[in-house]
PDB file of N, CA and C in Angstrom:
ATOM      1  N   UNK C   1       0.822  -1.190   0.000  1.00  0.00           N
ATOM      2  CA  UNK C   1       0.000   0.000   0.000  1.00  0.00           C
ATOM      3  C   UNK C   1       0.872   1.263   0.000  1.00  0.00           C
ATOM      4  N   UNK C   2       1.902   1.284   0.840  1.00  0.00           N
ATOM      5  CA  UNK C   2       2.792   2.441   0.889  1.00  0.00           C
ATOM      6  C   UNK C   2       3.457   2.666  -0.462  1.00  0.00           C
ATOM      7  N   UNK C   3       3.935   1.574  -1.065  1.00  0.00           N
ATOM      8  CA  UNK C   3       4.570   1.678  -2.375  1.00  0.00           C
ATOM      9  C   UNK C   3       3.635   2.297  -3.403  1.00  0.00           C
ATOM     10  N   UNK C   4       2.386   1.907  -3.369  1.00  0.00           N
ATOM     11  CA  UNK C   4       1.390   2.445  -4.289  1.00  0.00           C
ATOM     12  C   UNK C   4       1.233   3.944  -4.083  1.00  0.00           C
ATOM     13  N   UNK C   5       1.121   4.372  -2.834  1.00  0.00           N
ATOM     14  CA  UNK C   5       0.961   5.805  -2.530  1.00  0.00           C
ATOM     15  C   UNK C   5       2.183   6.598  -2.969  1.00  0.00           C
ATOM     16  N   UNK C   6       3.344   6.033  -2.727  1.00  0.00           N
ATOM     17  CA  UNK C   6       4.574   6.730  -3.113  1.00  0.00           C
ATOM     18  C   UNK C   6       4.650   6.910  -4.631  1.00  0.00           C
ATOM     19  N   UNK C   7       4.285   5.878  -5.360  1.00  0.00           N
ATOM     20  CA  UNK C   7       4.334   5.948  -6.822  1.00  0.00           C
ATOM     21  C   UNK C   7       3.269   6.901  -7.356  1.00  0.00           C
ATOM     22  N   UNK C   8       2.055   6.742  -6.888  1.00  0.00           N
ATOM     23  CA  UNK C   8       0.943   7.557  -7.383  1.00  0.00           C
ATOM     24  C   UNK C   8       1.144   9.045  -7.128  1.00  0.00           C
ATOM     25  N   UNK C   9       1.750   9.388  -6.019  1.00  0.00           N
ATOM     26  CA  UNK C   9       1.933  10.791  -5.666  1.00  0.00           C
ATOM     27  C   UNK C   9       3.171  11.408  -6.314  1.00  0.00           C
ATOM     28  N   UNK C  10       4.039  10.553  -6.856  1.00  0.00           N
ATOM     29  CA  UNK C  10       5.290  11.041  -7.409  1.00  0.00           C
ATOM     30  C   UNK C  10       6.385  11.166  -6.359  1.00  0.00           C
ATOM     31  N   UNK C  11       6.064  10.839  -5.121  1.00  0.00           N
ATOM     32  CA  UNK C  11       7.038  10.955  -4.028  1.00  0.00           C
ATOM     33  C   UNK C  11       8.184   9.955  -4.186  1.00  0.00           C
ATOM     34  N   UNK C  12       7.902   8.802  -4.750  1.00  0.00           N
ATOM     35  CA  UNK C  12       8.970   7.812  -4.925  1.00  0.00           C
ATOM     36  C   UNK C  12      10.073   8.378  -5.806  1.00  0.00           C
ATOM     37  N   UNK C  13       9.701   9.023  -6.888  1.00  0.00           N
ATOM     38  CA  UNK C  13      10.696   9.608  -7.791  1.00  0.00           C
ATOM     39  C   UNK C  13      11.470  10.727  -7.092  1.00  0.00           C
ATOM     40  N   UNK C  14      10.785  11.534  -6.298  1.00  0.00           N
ATOM     41  CA  UNK C  14      11.469  12.595  -5.552  1.00  0.00           C
ATOM     42  C   UNK C  14      12.443  12.010  -4.533  1.00  0.00           C
ATOM     43  N   UNK C  15      12.051  10.934  -3.872  1.00  0.00           N
ATOM     44  CA  UNK C  15      12.946  10.267  -2.914  1.00  0.00           C
ATOM     45  C   UNK C  15      14.158   9.657  -3.620  1.00  0.00           C
ATOM     46  N   UNK C  16      13.938   9.064  -4.774  1.00  0.00           N
ATOM     47  CA  UNK C  16      15.041   8.476  -5.535  1.00  0.00           C
ATOM     48  C   UNK C  16      16.029   9.555  -5.968  1.00  0.00           C
ATOM     49  N   UNK C  17      15.526  10.701  -6.383  1.00  0.00           N
ATOM     50  CA  UNK C  17      16.403  11.803  -6.790  1.00  0.00           C
ATOM     51  C   UNK C  17      17.185  12.332  -5.590  1.00  0.00           C
ATOM     52  N   UNK C  18      16.532  12.463  -4.454  1.00  0.00           N
ATOM     53  CA  UNK C  18      17.217  12.895  -3.235  1.00  0.00           C
ATOM     54  C   UNK C  18      18.319  11.905  -2.867  1.00  0.00           C
ATOM     55  N   UNK C  19      18.020  10.621  -2.956  1.00  0.00           N
ATOM     56  CA  UNK C  19      19.012   9.585  -2.658  1.00  0.00           C
ATOM     57  C   UNK C  19      20.210   9.698  -3.597  1.00  0.00           C
ATOM     58  N   UNK C  20      19.945   9.856  -4.880  1.00  0.00           N
ATOM     59  CA  UNK C  20      21.037  10.014  -5.850  1.00  0.00           C
ATOM     60  C   UNK C  20      21.920  11.201  -5.486  1.00  0.00           C
ATOM     61  N   UNK C  21      21.296  12.327  -5.195  1.00  0.00           N
ATOM     62  CA  UNK C  21      22.049  13.537  -4.857  1.00  0.00           C
ATOM     63  C   UNK C  21      22.910  13.329  -3.613  1.00  0.00           C
ATOM     64  N   UNK C  22      22.330  12.756  -2.577  1.00  0.00           N
ATOM     65  CA  UNK C  22      23.069  12.569  -1.322  1.00  0.00           C
ATOM     66  C   UNK C  22      24.227  11.587  -1.479  1.00  0.00           C
ATOM     67  N   UNK C  23      24.013  10.525  -2.247  1.00  0.00           N
ATOM     68  CA  UNK C  23      25.079   9.548  -2.443  1.00  0.00           C
ATOM     69  C   UNK C  23      26.234  10.126  -3.261  1.00  0.00           C
ATOM     70  N   UNK C  24      25.913  10.979  -4.200  1.00  0.00           N
ATOM     71  CA  UNK C  24      26.965  11.652  -4.968  1.00  0.00           C
ATOM     72  C   UNK C  24      27.718  12.619  -4.067  1.00  0.00           C
ATOM     73  N   UNK C  25      26.974  13.401  -3.276  1.00  0.00           N
ATOM     74  CA  UNK C  25      27.586  14.392  -2.388  1.00  0.00           C
ATOM     75  C   UNK C  25      28.567  13.763  -1.395  1.00  0.00           C
ATOM     76  N   UNK C  26      28.228  12.612  -0.874  1.00  0.00           N
ATOM     77  CA  UNK C  26      29.065  12.003   0.165  1.00  0.00           C
ATOM     78  C   UNK C  26      30.188  11.132  -0.409  1.00  0.00           C
ATOM     79  N   UNK C  27      30.249  10.997  -1.737  1.00  0.00           N
ATOM     80  CA  UNK C  27      31.315  10.231  -2.353  1.00  0.00           C
ATOM     81  C   UNK C  27      31.025   8.746  -2.496  1.00  0.00           C
ATOM     82  N   UNK C  28      29.845   8.331  -2.113  1.00  0.00           N
ATOM     83  CA  UNK C  28      29.468   6.920  -2.185  1.00  0.00           C
ATOM     84  C   UNK C  28      29.534   6.395  -3.617  1.00  0.00           C
ATOM     85  N   UNK C  29      29.018   7.177  -4.534  1.00  0.00           N
ATOM     86  CA  UNK C  29      28.985   6.755  -5.937  1.00  0.00           C
ATOM     87  C   UNK C  29      30.405   6.530  -6.473  1.00  0.00           C
ATOM     88  N   UNK C  30      31.309   7.442  -6.168  1.00  0.00           N
ATOM     89  CA  UNK C  30      32.698   7.287  -6.603  1.00  0.00           C
ATOM     90  C   UNK C  30      33.347   6.062  -5.968  1.00  0.00           C
ATOM     91  N   UNK C  31      32.990   5.811  -4.713  1.00  0.00           N
ATOM     92  CA  UNK C  31      33.508   4.631  -4.015  1.00  0.00           C
ATOM     93  C   UNK C  31      33.047   3.347  -4.706  1.00  0.00           C
ATOM     94  N   UNK C  32      31.781   3.313  -5.110  1.00  0.00           N
ATOM     95  CA  UNK C  32      31.251   2.128  -5.790  1.00  0.00           C
ATOM     96  C   UNK C  32      31.896   1.952  -7.165  1.00  0.00           C
ATOM     97  N   UNK C  33      32.117   3.063  -7.869  1.00  0.00           N
ATOM     98  CA  UNK C  33      32.806   2.985  -9.160  1.00  0.00           C
ATOM     99  C   UNK C  33      34.205   2.403  -8.987  1.00  0.00           C
ATOM    100  N   UNK C  34      34.900   2.870  -7.954  1.00  0.00           N
ATOM    101  CA  UNK C  34      36.254   2.382  -7.694  1.00  0.00           C
ATOM    102  C   UNK C  34      36.244   0.888  -7.375  1.00  0.00           C
ATOM    103  N   UNK C  35      35.263   0.431  -6.606  1.00  0.00           N
ATOM    104  CA  UNK C  35      35.152  -0.997  -6.304  1.00  0.00           C
ATOM    105  C   UNK C  35      34.905  -1.810  -7.575  1.00  0.00           C
ATOM    106  N   UNK C  36      34.058  -1.300  -8.445  1.00  0.00           N
ATOM    107  CA  UNK C  36      33.779  -1.991  -9.712  1.00  0.00           C
ATOM    108  C   UNK C  36      35.037  -2.068 -10.567  1.00  0.00           C
ATOM    109  N   UNK C  37      35.737  -0.960 -10.659  1.00  0.00           N
ATOM    110  CA  UNK C  37      36.968  -0.950 -11.467  1.00  0.00           C
ATOM    111  C   UNK C  37      38.004  -1.903 -10.903  1.00  0.00           C
ATOM    112  N   UNK C  38      38.147  -1.903  -9.589  1.00  0.00           N
ATOM    113  CA  UNK C  38      39.115  -2.775  -8.938  1.00  0.00           C
ATOM    114  C   UNK C  38      38.777  -4.245  -9.185  1.00  0.00           C
ATOM    115  N   UNK C  39      37.510  -4.593  -9.029  1.00  0.00           N
ATOM    116  CA  UNK C  39      37.064  -5.969  -9.249  1.00  0.00           C
ATOM    117  C   UNK C  39      37.291  -6.381 -10.695  1.00  0.00           C
ATOM    118  N   UNK C  40      36.947  -5.491 -11.621  1.00  0.00           N
ATOM    119  CA  UNK C  40      37.108  -5.777 -13.047  1.00  0.00           C
ATOM    120  C   UNK C  40      38.582  -5.943 -13.407  1.00  0.00           C
ATOM    121  N   UNK C  41      39.414  -5.096 -12.842  1.00  0.00           N
ATOM    122  CA  UNK C  41      40.852  -5.189 -13.120  1.00  0.00           C
ATOM    123  C   UNK C  41      41.430  -6.495 -12.576  1.00  0.00           C
ATOM    124  N   UNK C  42      40.989  -6.874 -11.390  1.00  0.00           N
ATOM    125  CA  UNK C  42      41.486  -8.101 -10.760  1.00  0.00           C
ATOM    126  C   UNK C  42      41.070  -9.348 -11.540  1.00  0.00           C
ATOM    127  N   UNK C  43      39.830  -9.393 -11.977  1.00  0.00           N
ATOM    128  CA  UNK C  43      39.304 -10.579 -12.662  1.00  0.00           C
ATOM    129  C   UNK C  43      39.592 -10.578 -14.165  1.00  0.00           C
ATOM    130  N   UNK C  44      39.857  -9.412 -14.714  1.00  0.00           N
ATOM    131  CA  UNK C  44      40.024  -9.301 -16.159  1.00  0.00           C
ATOM    132  C   UNK C  44      38.722  -8.884 -16.800  1.00  0.00           C
ATOM    133  N   UNK C  45      38.803  -7.877 -17.622  1.00  0.00           N
ATOM    134  CA  UNK C  45      37.600  -7.276 -18.206  1.00  0.00           C
ATOM    135  C   UNK C  45      36.707  -8.295 -18.924  1.00  0.00           C
ATOM    136  N   UNK C  46      37.306  -9.210 -19.627  1.00  0.00           N
ATOM    137  CA  UNK C  46      36.523 -10.184 -20.399  1.00  0.00           C
ATOM    138  C   UNK C  46      35.894 -11.259 -19.513  1.00  0.00           C
ATOM    139  N   UNK C  47      36.340 -11.353 -18.273  1.00  0.00           N
ATOM    140  CA  UNK C  47      35.859 -12.410 -17.377  1.00  0.00           C
ATOM    141  C   UNK C  47      34.801 -11.936 -16.389  1.00  0.00           C
ATOM    142  N   UNK C  48      34.343 -10.699 -16.520  1.00  0.00           N
ATOM    143  CA  UNK C  48      33.386 -10.133 -15.568  1.00  0.00           C
ATOM    144  C   UNK C  48      32.079  -9.812 -16.278  1.00  0.00           C
ATOM    145  N   UNK C  49      30.987 -10.240 -15.655  1.00  0.00           N
ATOM    146  CA  UNK C  49      29.658  -9.902 -16.174  1.00  0.00           C
ATOM    147  C   UNK C  49      29.013  -8.883 -15.246  1.00  0.00           C
ATOM    148  N   UNK C  50      27.950  -8.285 -15.716  1.00  0.00           N
ATOM    149  CA  UNK C  50      27.202  -7.349 -14.883  1.00  0.00           C
ATOM    150  C   UNK C  50      26.685  -8.075 -13.642  1.00  0.00           C
ATOM    151  N   UNK C  51      26.235  -9.298 -13.814  1.00  0.00           N
ATOM    152  CA  UNK C  51      25.746 -10.082 -12.675  1.00  0.00           C
ATOM    153  C   UNK C  51      26.838 -10.289 -11.631  1.00  0.00           C
ATOM    154  N   UNK C  52      28.073 -10.524 -12.086  1.00  0.00           N
ATOM    155  CA  UNK C  52      29.194 -10.657 -11.155  1.00  0.00           C
ATOM    156  C   UNK C  52      29.372  -9.379 -10.342  1.00  0.00           C
ATOM    157  N   UNK C  53      29.352  -8.249 -11.034  1.00  0.00           N
ATOM    158  CA  UNK C  53      29.519  -6.964 -10.349  1.00  0.00           C
ATOM    159  C   UNK C  53      28.398  -6.728  -9.334  1.00  0.00           C
ATOM    160  N   UNK C  54      27.183  -6.993  -9.748  1.00  0.00           N
ATOM    161  CA  UNK C  54      26.039  -6.789  -8.850  1.00  0.00           C
ATOM    162  C   UNK C  54      26.174  -7.670  -7.611  1.00  0.00           C
ATOM    163  N   UNK C  55      26.560  -8.915  -7.807  1.00  0.00           N
ATOM    164  CA  UNK C  55      26.680  -9.850  -6.685  1.00  0.00           C
ATOM    165  C   UNK C  55      27.753  -9.398  -5.698  1.00  0.00           C
ATOM    166  N   UNK C  56      28.867  -8.888  -6.192  1.00  0.00           N
ATOM    167  CA  UNK C  56      29.972  -8.480  -5.326  1.00  0.00           C
ATOM    168  C   UNK C  56      29.734  -7.105  -4.711  1.00  0.00           C
ATOM    169  N   UNK C  57      29.224  -6.168  -5.487  1.00  0.00           N
ATOM    170  CA  UNK C  57      29.133  -4.777  -5.048  1.00  0.00           C
ATOM    171  C   UNK C  57      27.888  -4.494  -4.201  1.00  0.00           C
ATOM    172  N   UNK C  58      26.784  -5.156  -4.462  1.00  0.00           N
ATOM    173  CA  UNK C  58      25.531  -4.854  -3.759  1.00  0.00           C
ATOM    174  C   UNK C  58      25.656  -4.908  -2.237  1.00  0.00           C
ATOM    175  N   UNK C  59      26.194  -5.967  -1.654  1.00  0.00           N
ATOM    176  CA  UNK C  59      26.299  -5.980  -0.181  1.00  0.00           C
ATOM    177  C   UNK C  59      27.179  -4.845   0.353  1.00  0.00           C
ATOM    178  N   UNK C  60      28.281  -4.579  -0.336  1.00  0.00           N
ATOM    179  CA  UNK C  60      29.176  -3.495   0.093  1.00  0.00           C
ATOM    180  C   UNK C  60      28.492  -2.149  -0.056  1.00  0.00           C
ATOM    181  N   UNK C  61      27.773  -1.978  -1.143  1.00  0.00           N
ATOM    182  CA  UNK C  61      27.072  -0.726  -1.386  1.00  0.00           C
ATOM    183  C   UNK C  61      26.003  -0.445  -0.349  1.00  0.00           C
ATOM    184  N   UNK C  62      25.209  -1.440  -0.054  1.00  0.00           N
ATOM    185  CA  UNK C  62      24.151  -1.270   0.948  1.00  0.00           C
ATOM    186  C   UNK C  62      24.726  -0.968   2.327  1.00  0.00           C
ATOM    187  N   UNK C  63      25.793  -1.657   2.665  1.00  0.00           N
ATOM    188  CA  UNK C  63      26.404  -1.477   3.986  1.00  0.00           C
ATOM    189  C   UNK C  63      27.084  -0.121   4.134  1.00  0.00           C
ATOM    190  N   UNK C  64      27.481   0.486   3.022  1.00  0.00           N
ATOM    191  CA  UNK C  64      28.244   1.726   3.122  1.00  0.00           C
ATOM    192  C   UNK C  64      27.423   2.999   2.916  1.00  0.00           C
ATOM    193  N   UNK C  65      26.109   2.869   2.758  1.00  0.00           N
ATOM    194  CA  UNK C  65      25.271   4.074   2.683  1.00  0.00           C
ATOM    195  C   UNK C  65      25.321   4.748   4.051  1.00  0.00           C
ATOM    196  N   UNK C  66      25.691   6.028   4.090  1.00  0.00           N
ATOM    197  CA  UNK C  66      25.807   6.713   5.376  1.00  0.00           C
ATOM    198  C   UNK C  66      24.495   6.726   6.160  1.00  0.00           C
ATOM    199  N   UNK C  67      24.606   6.596   7.469  1.00  0.00           N
ATOM    200  CA  UNK C  67      23.418   6.615   8.331  1.00  0.00           C
ATOM    201  C   UNK C  67      22.638   7.916   8.181  1.00  0.00           C
ATOM    202  N   UNK C  68      23.342   9.008   7.939  1.00  0.00           N
ATOM    203  CA  UNK C  68      22.657  10.301   7.793  1.00  0.00           C
ATOM    204  C   UNK C  68      21.742  10.304   6.565  1.00  0.00           C
ATOM    205  N   UNK C  69      22.155   9.641   5.507  1.00  0.00           N
ATOM    206  CA  UNK C  69      21.337   9.553   4.297  1.00  0.00           C
ATOM    207  C   UNK C  69      20.109   8.687   4.570  1.00  0.00           C
ATOM    208  N   UNK C  70      20.317   7.560   5.230  1.00  0.00           N
ATOM    209  CA  UNK C  70      19.197   6.691   5.585  1.00  0.00           C
ATOM    210  C   UNK C  70      18.197   7.425   6.466  1.00  0.00           C
ATOM    211  N   UNK C  71      18.707   8.158   7.449  1.00  0.00           N
ATOM    212  CA  UNK C  71      17.841   8.887   8.375  1.00  0.00           C
ATOM    213  C   UNK C  71      17.043   9.966   7.650  1.00  0.00           C
ATOM    214  N   UNK C  72      17.679  10.668   6.721  1.00  0.00           N
ATOM    215  CA  UNK C  72      16.977  11.712   5.973  1.00  0.00           C
ATOM    216  C   UNK C  72      15.852  11.129   5.133  1.00  0.00           C
ATOM    217  N   UNK C  73      16.118  10.015   4.478  1.00  0.00           N
ATOM    218  CA  UNK C  73      15.074   9.373   3.675  1.00  0.00           C
ATOM    219  C   UNK C  73      13.930   8.864   4.547  1.00  0.00           C
ATOM    220  N   UNK C  74      14.274   8.276   5.671  1.00  0.00           N
ATOM    221  CA  UNK C  74      13.246   7.785   6.583  1.00  0.00           C
ATOM    222  C   UNK C  74      12.364   8.939   7.075  1.00  0.00           C
ATOM    223  N   UNK C  75      12.981  10.060   7.387  1.00  0.00           N
ATOM    224  CA  UNK C  75      12.222  11.231   7.840  1.00  0.00           C
ATOM    225  C   UNK C  75      11.296  11.738   6.736  1.00  0.00           C
ATOM    226  N   UNK C  76      11.789  11.740   5.508  1.00  0.00           N
ATOM    227  CA  UNK C  76      10.946  12.179   4.387  1.00  0.00           C
ATOM    228  C   UNK C  76       9.756  11.233   4.200  1.00  0.00           C
ATOM    229  N   UNK C  77       9.970   9.941   4.362  1.00  0.00           N
ATOM    230  CA  UNK C  77       8.869   8.976   4.234  1.00  0.00           C
ATOM    231  C   UNK C  77       7.869   9.177   5.360  1.00  0.00           C
ATOM    232  N   UNK C  78       8.365   9.376   6.572  1.00  0.00           N
ATOM    233  CA  UNK C  78       7.455   9.635   7.701  1.00  0.00           C
ATOM    234  C   UNK C  78       6.636  10.900   7.477  1.00  0.00           C
ATOM    235  N   UNK C  79       7.272  11.944   6.971  1.00  0.00           N
ATOM    236  CA  UNK C  79       6.561  13.191   6.687  1.00  0.00           C
ATOM    237  C   UNK C  79       5.499  12.978   5.625  1.00  0.00           C
ATOM    238  N   UNK C  80       5.844  12.205   4.620  1.00  0.00           N
ATOM    239  CA  UNK C  80       4.880  11.891   3.566  1.00  0.00           C
ATOM    240  C   UNK C  80       3.672  11.152   4.148  1.00  0.00           C
ATOM    241  N   UNK C  81       3.947  10.156   4.989  1.00  0.00           N
ATOM    242  CA  UNK C  81       2.851   9.400   5.603  1.00  0.00           C
ATOM    243  C   UNK C  81       1.979  10.292   6.473  1.00  0.00           C
ATOM    244  N   UNK C  82       2.599  11.183   7.219  1.00  0.00           N
ATOM    245  CA  UNK C  82       1.838  12.086   8.095  1.00  0.00           C
ATOM    246  C   UNK C  82       0.954  13.004   7.259  1.00  0.00           C
ATOM    247  N   UNK C  83       1.474  13.515   6.159  1.00  0.00           N
ATOM    248  CA  UNK C  83       0.677  14.417   5.327  1.00  0.00           C
ATOM    249  C   UNK C  83      -0.415  13.666   4.563  1.00  0.00           C
ATOM    250  N   UNK C  84      -0.155  12.415   4.209  1.00  0.00           N
ATOM    251  CA  UNK C  84      -1.143  11.612   3.483  1.00  0.00           C
ATOM    252  C   UNK C  84      -2.298  11.224   4.394  1.00  0.00           C
ATOM    253  N   UNK C  85      -2.050  11.154   5.692  1.00  0.00           N
ATOM    254  CA  UNK C  85      -3.086  10.760   6.645  1.00  0.00           C
ATOM    255  C   UNK C  85      -4.076  11.899   6.900  1.00  0.00           C
ATOM    256  N   UNK C  86      -3.709  13.110   6.501  1.00  0.00           N
ATOM    257  CA  UNK C  86      -4.587  14.270   6.764  1.00  0.00           C
ATOM    258  C   UNK C  86      -5.771  14.302   5.866  1.00  0.00           C
TER     259      UNK C  86
END
């Protein structure tokens, strides 16, 4: 139900854009690029698939999202829910 409300209101897209901006600002995106390049260099470009990268990088990426970014998104979702309840 929440997902439906977020999509219908356009809030999901606004949250995704905020997330993109914050991750770029804090250097997370560059860190993930560096991890991908390092993995690709180690394994050899021809020996790496997108699925390989996703499998290796996803856990590291999720774990390294700053708590401040998570907290900001959570607050925005709570605010959205509070305003939707009115």
